[in-house]
CSV table of C-alpha atoms in Angstrom, one decimal:
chain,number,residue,atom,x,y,z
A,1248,UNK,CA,95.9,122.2,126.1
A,1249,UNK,CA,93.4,119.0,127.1
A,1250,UNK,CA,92.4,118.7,130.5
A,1251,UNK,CA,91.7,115.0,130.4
A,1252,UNK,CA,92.1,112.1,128.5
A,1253,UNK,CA,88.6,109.2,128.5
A,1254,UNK,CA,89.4,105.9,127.0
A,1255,UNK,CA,86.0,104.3,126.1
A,1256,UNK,CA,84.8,100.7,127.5
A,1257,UNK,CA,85.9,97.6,125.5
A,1258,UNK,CA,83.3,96.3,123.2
A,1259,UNK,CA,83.4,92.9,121.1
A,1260,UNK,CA,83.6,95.0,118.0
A,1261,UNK,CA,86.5,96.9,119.6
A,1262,UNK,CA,90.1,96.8,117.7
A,1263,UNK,CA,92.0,96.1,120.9
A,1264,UNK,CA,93.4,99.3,121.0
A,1265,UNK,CA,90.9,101.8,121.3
A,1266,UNK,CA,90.7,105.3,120.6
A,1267,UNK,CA,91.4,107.9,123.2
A,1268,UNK,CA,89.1,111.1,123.5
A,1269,UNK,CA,90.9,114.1,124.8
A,1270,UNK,CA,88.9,116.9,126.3
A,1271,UNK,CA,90.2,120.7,126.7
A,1272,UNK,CA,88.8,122.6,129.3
A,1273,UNK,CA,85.0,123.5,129.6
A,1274,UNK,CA,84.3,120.4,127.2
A,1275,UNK,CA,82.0,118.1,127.9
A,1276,UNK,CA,81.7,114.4,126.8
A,1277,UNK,CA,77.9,112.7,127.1
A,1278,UNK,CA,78.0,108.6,126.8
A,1279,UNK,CA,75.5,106.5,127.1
A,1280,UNK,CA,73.6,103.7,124.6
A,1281,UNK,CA,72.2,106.4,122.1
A,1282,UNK,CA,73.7,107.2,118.6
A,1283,UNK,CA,73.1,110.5,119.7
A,1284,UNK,CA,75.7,110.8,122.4
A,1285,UNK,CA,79.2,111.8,122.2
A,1286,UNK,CA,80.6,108.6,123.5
A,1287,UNK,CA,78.2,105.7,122.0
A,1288,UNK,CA,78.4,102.6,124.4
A,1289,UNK,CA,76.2,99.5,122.6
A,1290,UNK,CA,75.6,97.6,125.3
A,1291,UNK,CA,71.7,97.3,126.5
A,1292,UNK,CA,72.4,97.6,130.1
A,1293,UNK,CA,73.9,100.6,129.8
A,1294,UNK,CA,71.1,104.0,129.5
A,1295,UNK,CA,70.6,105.8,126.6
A,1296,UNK,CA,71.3,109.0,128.6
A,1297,UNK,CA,73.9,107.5,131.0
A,1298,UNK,CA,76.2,110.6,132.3
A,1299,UNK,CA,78.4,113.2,131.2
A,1300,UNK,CA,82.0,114.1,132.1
A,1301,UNK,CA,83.4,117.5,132.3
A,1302,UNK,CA,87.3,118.8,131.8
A,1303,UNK,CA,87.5,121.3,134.6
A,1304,UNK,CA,91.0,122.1,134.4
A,1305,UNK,CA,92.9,120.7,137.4
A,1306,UNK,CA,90.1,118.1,137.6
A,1307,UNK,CA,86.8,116.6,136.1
A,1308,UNK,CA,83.2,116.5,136.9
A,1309,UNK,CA,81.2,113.4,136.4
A,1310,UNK,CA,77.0,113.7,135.7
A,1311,UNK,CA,75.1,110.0,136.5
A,1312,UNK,CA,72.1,110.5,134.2
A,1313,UNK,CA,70.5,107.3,135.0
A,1314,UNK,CA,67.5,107.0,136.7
A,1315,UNK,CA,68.6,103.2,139.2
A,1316,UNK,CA,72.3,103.0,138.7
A,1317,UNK,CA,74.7,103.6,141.1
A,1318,UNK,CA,78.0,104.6,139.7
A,1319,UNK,CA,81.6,103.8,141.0
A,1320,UNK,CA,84.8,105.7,140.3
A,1321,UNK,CA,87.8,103.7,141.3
A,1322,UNK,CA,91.2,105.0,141.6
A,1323,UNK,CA,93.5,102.3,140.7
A,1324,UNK,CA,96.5,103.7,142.5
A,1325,UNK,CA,94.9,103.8,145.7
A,1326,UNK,CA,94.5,100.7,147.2
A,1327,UNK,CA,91.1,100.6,147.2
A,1328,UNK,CA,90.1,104.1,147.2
A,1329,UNK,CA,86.4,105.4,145.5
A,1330,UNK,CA,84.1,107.5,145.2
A,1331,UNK,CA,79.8,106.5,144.4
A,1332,UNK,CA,78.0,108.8,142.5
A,1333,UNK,CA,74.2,107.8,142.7
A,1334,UNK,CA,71.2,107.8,140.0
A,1335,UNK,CA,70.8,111.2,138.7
A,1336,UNK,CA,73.8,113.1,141.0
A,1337,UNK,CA,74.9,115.8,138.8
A,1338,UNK,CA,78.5,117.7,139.0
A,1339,UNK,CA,80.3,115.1,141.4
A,1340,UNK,CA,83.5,116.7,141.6
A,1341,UNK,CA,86.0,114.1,140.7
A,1342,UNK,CA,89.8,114.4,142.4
A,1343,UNK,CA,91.8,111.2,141.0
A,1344,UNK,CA,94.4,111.7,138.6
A,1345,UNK,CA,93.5,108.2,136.8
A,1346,UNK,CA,89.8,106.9,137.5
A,1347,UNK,CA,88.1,104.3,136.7
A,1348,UNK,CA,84.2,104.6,136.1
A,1349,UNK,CA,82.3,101.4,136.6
A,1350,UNK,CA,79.0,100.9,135.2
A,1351,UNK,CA,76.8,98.1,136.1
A,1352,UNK,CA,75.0,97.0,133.1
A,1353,UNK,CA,73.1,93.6,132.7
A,1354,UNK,CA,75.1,91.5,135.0
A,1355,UNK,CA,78.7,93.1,133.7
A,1356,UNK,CA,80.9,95.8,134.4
A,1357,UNK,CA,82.0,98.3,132.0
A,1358,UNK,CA,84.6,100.4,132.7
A,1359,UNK,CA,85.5,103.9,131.3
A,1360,UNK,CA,89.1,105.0,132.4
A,1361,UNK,CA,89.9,108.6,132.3
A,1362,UNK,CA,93.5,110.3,132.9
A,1363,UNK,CA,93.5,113.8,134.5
A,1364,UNK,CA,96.2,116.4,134.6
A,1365,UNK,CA,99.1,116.2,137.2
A,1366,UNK,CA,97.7,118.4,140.1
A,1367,UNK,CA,98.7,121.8,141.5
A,1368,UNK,CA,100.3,121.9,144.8
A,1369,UNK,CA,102.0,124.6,147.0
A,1370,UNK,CA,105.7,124.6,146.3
A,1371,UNK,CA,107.6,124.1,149.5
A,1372,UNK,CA,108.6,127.5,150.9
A,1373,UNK,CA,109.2,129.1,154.0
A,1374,UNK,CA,106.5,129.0,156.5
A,1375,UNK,CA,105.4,130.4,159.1
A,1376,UNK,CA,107.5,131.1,162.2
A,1377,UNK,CA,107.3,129.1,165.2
A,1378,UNK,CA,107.7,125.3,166.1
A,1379,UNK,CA,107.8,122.6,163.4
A,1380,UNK,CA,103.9,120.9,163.5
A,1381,UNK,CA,104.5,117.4,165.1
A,1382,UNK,CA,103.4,114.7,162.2
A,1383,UNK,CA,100.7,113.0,162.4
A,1384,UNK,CA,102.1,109.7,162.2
A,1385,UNK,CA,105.8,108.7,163.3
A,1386,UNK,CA,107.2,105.7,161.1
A,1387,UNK,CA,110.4,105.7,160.4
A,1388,UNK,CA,111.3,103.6,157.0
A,1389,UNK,CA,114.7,101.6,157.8
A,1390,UNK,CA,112.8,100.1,160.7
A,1391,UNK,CA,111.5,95.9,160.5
A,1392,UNK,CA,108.1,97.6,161.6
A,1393,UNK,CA,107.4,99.3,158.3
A,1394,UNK,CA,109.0,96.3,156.0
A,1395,UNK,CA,106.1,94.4,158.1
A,1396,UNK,CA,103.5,97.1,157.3
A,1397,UNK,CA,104.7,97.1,153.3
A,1398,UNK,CA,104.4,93.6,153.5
A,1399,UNK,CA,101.2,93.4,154.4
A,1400,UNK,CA,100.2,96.3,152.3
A,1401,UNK,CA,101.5,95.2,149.5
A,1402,UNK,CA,99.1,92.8,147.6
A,1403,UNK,CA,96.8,96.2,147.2
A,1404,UNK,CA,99.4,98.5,146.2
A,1405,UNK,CA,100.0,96.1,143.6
A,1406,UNK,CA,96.7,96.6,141.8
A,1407,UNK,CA,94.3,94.3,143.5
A,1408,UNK,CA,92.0,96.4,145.9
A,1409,UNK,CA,90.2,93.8,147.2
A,1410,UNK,CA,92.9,91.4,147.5
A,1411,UNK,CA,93.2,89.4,151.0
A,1412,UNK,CA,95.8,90.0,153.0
A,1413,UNK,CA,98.6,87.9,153.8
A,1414,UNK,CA,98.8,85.6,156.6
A,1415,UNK,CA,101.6,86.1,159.2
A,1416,UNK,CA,103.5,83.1,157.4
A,1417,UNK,CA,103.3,84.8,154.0
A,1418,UNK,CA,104.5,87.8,155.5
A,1419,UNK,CA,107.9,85.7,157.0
A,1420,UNK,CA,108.6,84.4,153.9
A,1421,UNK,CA,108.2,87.7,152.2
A,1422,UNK,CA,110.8,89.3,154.3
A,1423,UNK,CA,113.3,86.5,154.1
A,1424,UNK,CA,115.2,88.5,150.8
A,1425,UNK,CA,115.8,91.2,153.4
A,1426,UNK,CA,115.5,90.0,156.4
A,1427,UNK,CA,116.6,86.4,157.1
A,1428,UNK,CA,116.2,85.7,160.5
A,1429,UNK,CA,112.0,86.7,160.5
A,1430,UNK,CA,110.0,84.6,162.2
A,1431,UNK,CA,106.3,84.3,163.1
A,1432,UNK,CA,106.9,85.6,166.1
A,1433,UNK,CA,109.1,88.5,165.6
A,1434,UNK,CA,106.5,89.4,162.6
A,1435,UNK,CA,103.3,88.7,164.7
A,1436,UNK,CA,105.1,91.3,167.9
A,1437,UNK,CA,105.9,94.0,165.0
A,1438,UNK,CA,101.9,94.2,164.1
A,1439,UNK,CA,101.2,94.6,167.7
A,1440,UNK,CA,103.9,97.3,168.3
A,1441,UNK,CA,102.7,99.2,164.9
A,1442,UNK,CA,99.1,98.8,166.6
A,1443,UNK,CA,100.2,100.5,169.6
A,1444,UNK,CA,102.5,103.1,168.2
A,1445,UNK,CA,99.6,104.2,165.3
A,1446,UNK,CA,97.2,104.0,168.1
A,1447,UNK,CA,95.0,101.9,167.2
A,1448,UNK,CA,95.2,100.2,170.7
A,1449,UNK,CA,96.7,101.2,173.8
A,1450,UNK,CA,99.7,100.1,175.1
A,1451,UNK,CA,101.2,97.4,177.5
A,1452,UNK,CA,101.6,100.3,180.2
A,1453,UNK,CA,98.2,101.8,180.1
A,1454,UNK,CA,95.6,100.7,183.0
A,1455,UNK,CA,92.7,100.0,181.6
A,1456,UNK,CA,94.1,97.8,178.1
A,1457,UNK,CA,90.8,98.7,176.7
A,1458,UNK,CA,88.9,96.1,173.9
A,1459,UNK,CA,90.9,93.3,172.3
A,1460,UNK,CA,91.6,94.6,168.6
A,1461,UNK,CA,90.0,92.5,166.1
A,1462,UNK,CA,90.9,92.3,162.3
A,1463,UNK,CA,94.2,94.2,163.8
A,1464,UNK,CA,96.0,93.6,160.4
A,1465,UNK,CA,93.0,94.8,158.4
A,1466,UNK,CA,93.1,98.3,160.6
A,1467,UNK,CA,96.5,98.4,159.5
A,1468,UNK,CA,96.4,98.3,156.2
A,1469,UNK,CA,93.2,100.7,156.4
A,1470,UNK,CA,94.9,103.0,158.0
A,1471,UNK,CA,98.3,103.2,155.9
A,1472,UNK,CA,97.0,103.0,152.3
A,1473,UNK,CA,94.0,105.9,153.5
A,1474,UNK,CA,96.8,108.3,155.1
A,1475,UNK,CA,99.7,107.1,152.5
A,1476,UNK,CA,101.8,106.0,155.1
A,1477,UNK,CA,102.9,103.1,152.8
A,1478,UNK,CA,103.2,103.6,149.1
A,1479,UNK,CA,104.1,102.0,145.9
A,1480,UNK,CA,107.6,103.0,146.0
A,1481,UNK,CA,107.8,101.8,149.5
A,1482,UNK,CA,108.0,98.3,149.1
A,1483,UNK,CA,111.6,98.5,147.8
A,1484,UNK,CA,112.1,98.1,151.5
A,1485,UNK,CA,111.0,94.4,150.7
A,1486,UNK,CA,113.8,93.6,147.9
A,1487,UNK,CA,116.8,92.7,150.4
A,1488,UNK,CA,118.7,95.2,148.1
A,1489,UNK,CA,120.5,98.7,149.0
A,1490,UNK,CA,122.0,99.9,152.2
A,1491,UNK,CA,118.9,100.6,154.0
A,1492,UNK,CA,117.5,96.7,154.4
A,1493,UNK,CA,121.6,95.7,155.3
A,1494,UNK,CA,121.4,98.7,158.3
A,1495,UNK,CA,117.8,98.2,159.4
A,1496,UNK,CA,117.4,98.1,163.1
A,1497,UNK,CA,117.3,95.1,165.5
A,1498,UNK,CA,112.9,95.9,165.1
């Protein structure tokens, strides 16, 4: 059975589609600028020994052999979420179930994307006795709050990491579908509220209000897509469609 699944960087002399490399586990796969690797990448910014990937079973190991370059390993279905594995860093453990490798090489960036297998986890079951742990974060889904926060969240759950957020005006007329009477101020008093109830500032009732929260809706977004509070499937809540956006609460 393979492990995981490398897809080699474009090149110009590239059919565009390329050939997929599938590794079993314990294989290795070396790539760098050499015939002699397993994965030749002709490009001169790129090392003739430039790293090695491992299939580890449940996961991968990635090997930077070269001796300046920093490497990146993007998942694409995080939002945002990497991991940098520096200049001659062997073994990094790599936990994505699709990366994206980014090499820097002579003013470009080549990318080598490589699927994993579906990860293990615990089966639900019955636990230990005693009192259900409290979560860590309270949002309920058929509130206005969380359409907010998967509205503001959603430009970088649709692909774009880096993508800038929208303003409070975008975020009105990306509710309308499902929520017609938004406003700019019913929008802006949702981001505070989700400030306050995923602490992030205290609220109205504390003493000391503590310092004003700047970049509030950037903290926001940091905080959902790092702790999955808001994902992918989420922003149906956005669509004006189903039961759940006609019986939304008044927030």
């Amino acid at each position: 059975m393979y492990s995981i699944i490398v897809v080699p960087p474009p090149i110009p002399e590239d059919r565009p589609q390329r050939n997929q490399i599938r590794l079993a586990p314990g294989e290795r796969l070396a790539f760098g600028r050499a015939p002699g690797n397993s994965l030749t990448i002709p490009h001169e910014g790129v090392s003739r020994r430039a790293g090695e990937l491992s299939a580890q079973g449940a996961f991968w190991i990635l090997s930077n052999l070269s001796a300046r370059q920093t490497y990146v390993v993007e998942n694409p279905e995080g939002a945002g979420e990497h991991i940098k594995v520096g200049p001659g860093r062997l073994e990094a453990p790599i936990p994505f179930e699709f990366s994206r490798i980014v090499l820097p090489a002579a003013g470009e960036l080549l990318t080598i994307e490589v699927w994993a297998p579906r990860h293990d986890y615990l089966r639900d079951g019955a636990g230990a006795d005693g009192d259900t742990t409290a979560p860590a974060f309270s949002v309920d889904r058929t509130k206005r709050y969380f359409a907010v926060l998967a509205a503001l969240c959603e430009p970088r759950l649709r692909g774009d990491p880096h993508a800038p957020l929208p303003t409070v005006d975008q975020v009105v007329d990306r509710l309308r579908p499902a929520w017609p009477a938004a406003s700019r101020t019913s929008v802006q008093w949702n981001i505070d509220y989700l400030a306050v109830k995923l602490r992030l500032k205290p609220g109205p009732e504390t003493a000391d209000t503590g310092p004003r929260l700047n970049g509030k809706k950037e903290s926001l977004v940091s905080l959902a897509l790092r702790f999955d509070l808001v994902r992918e499937d989420d922003l149906l809540v956005l669509s004006g469609s189903g039961s759940a956006a006609a019986s939304r609460s008044a927030r």
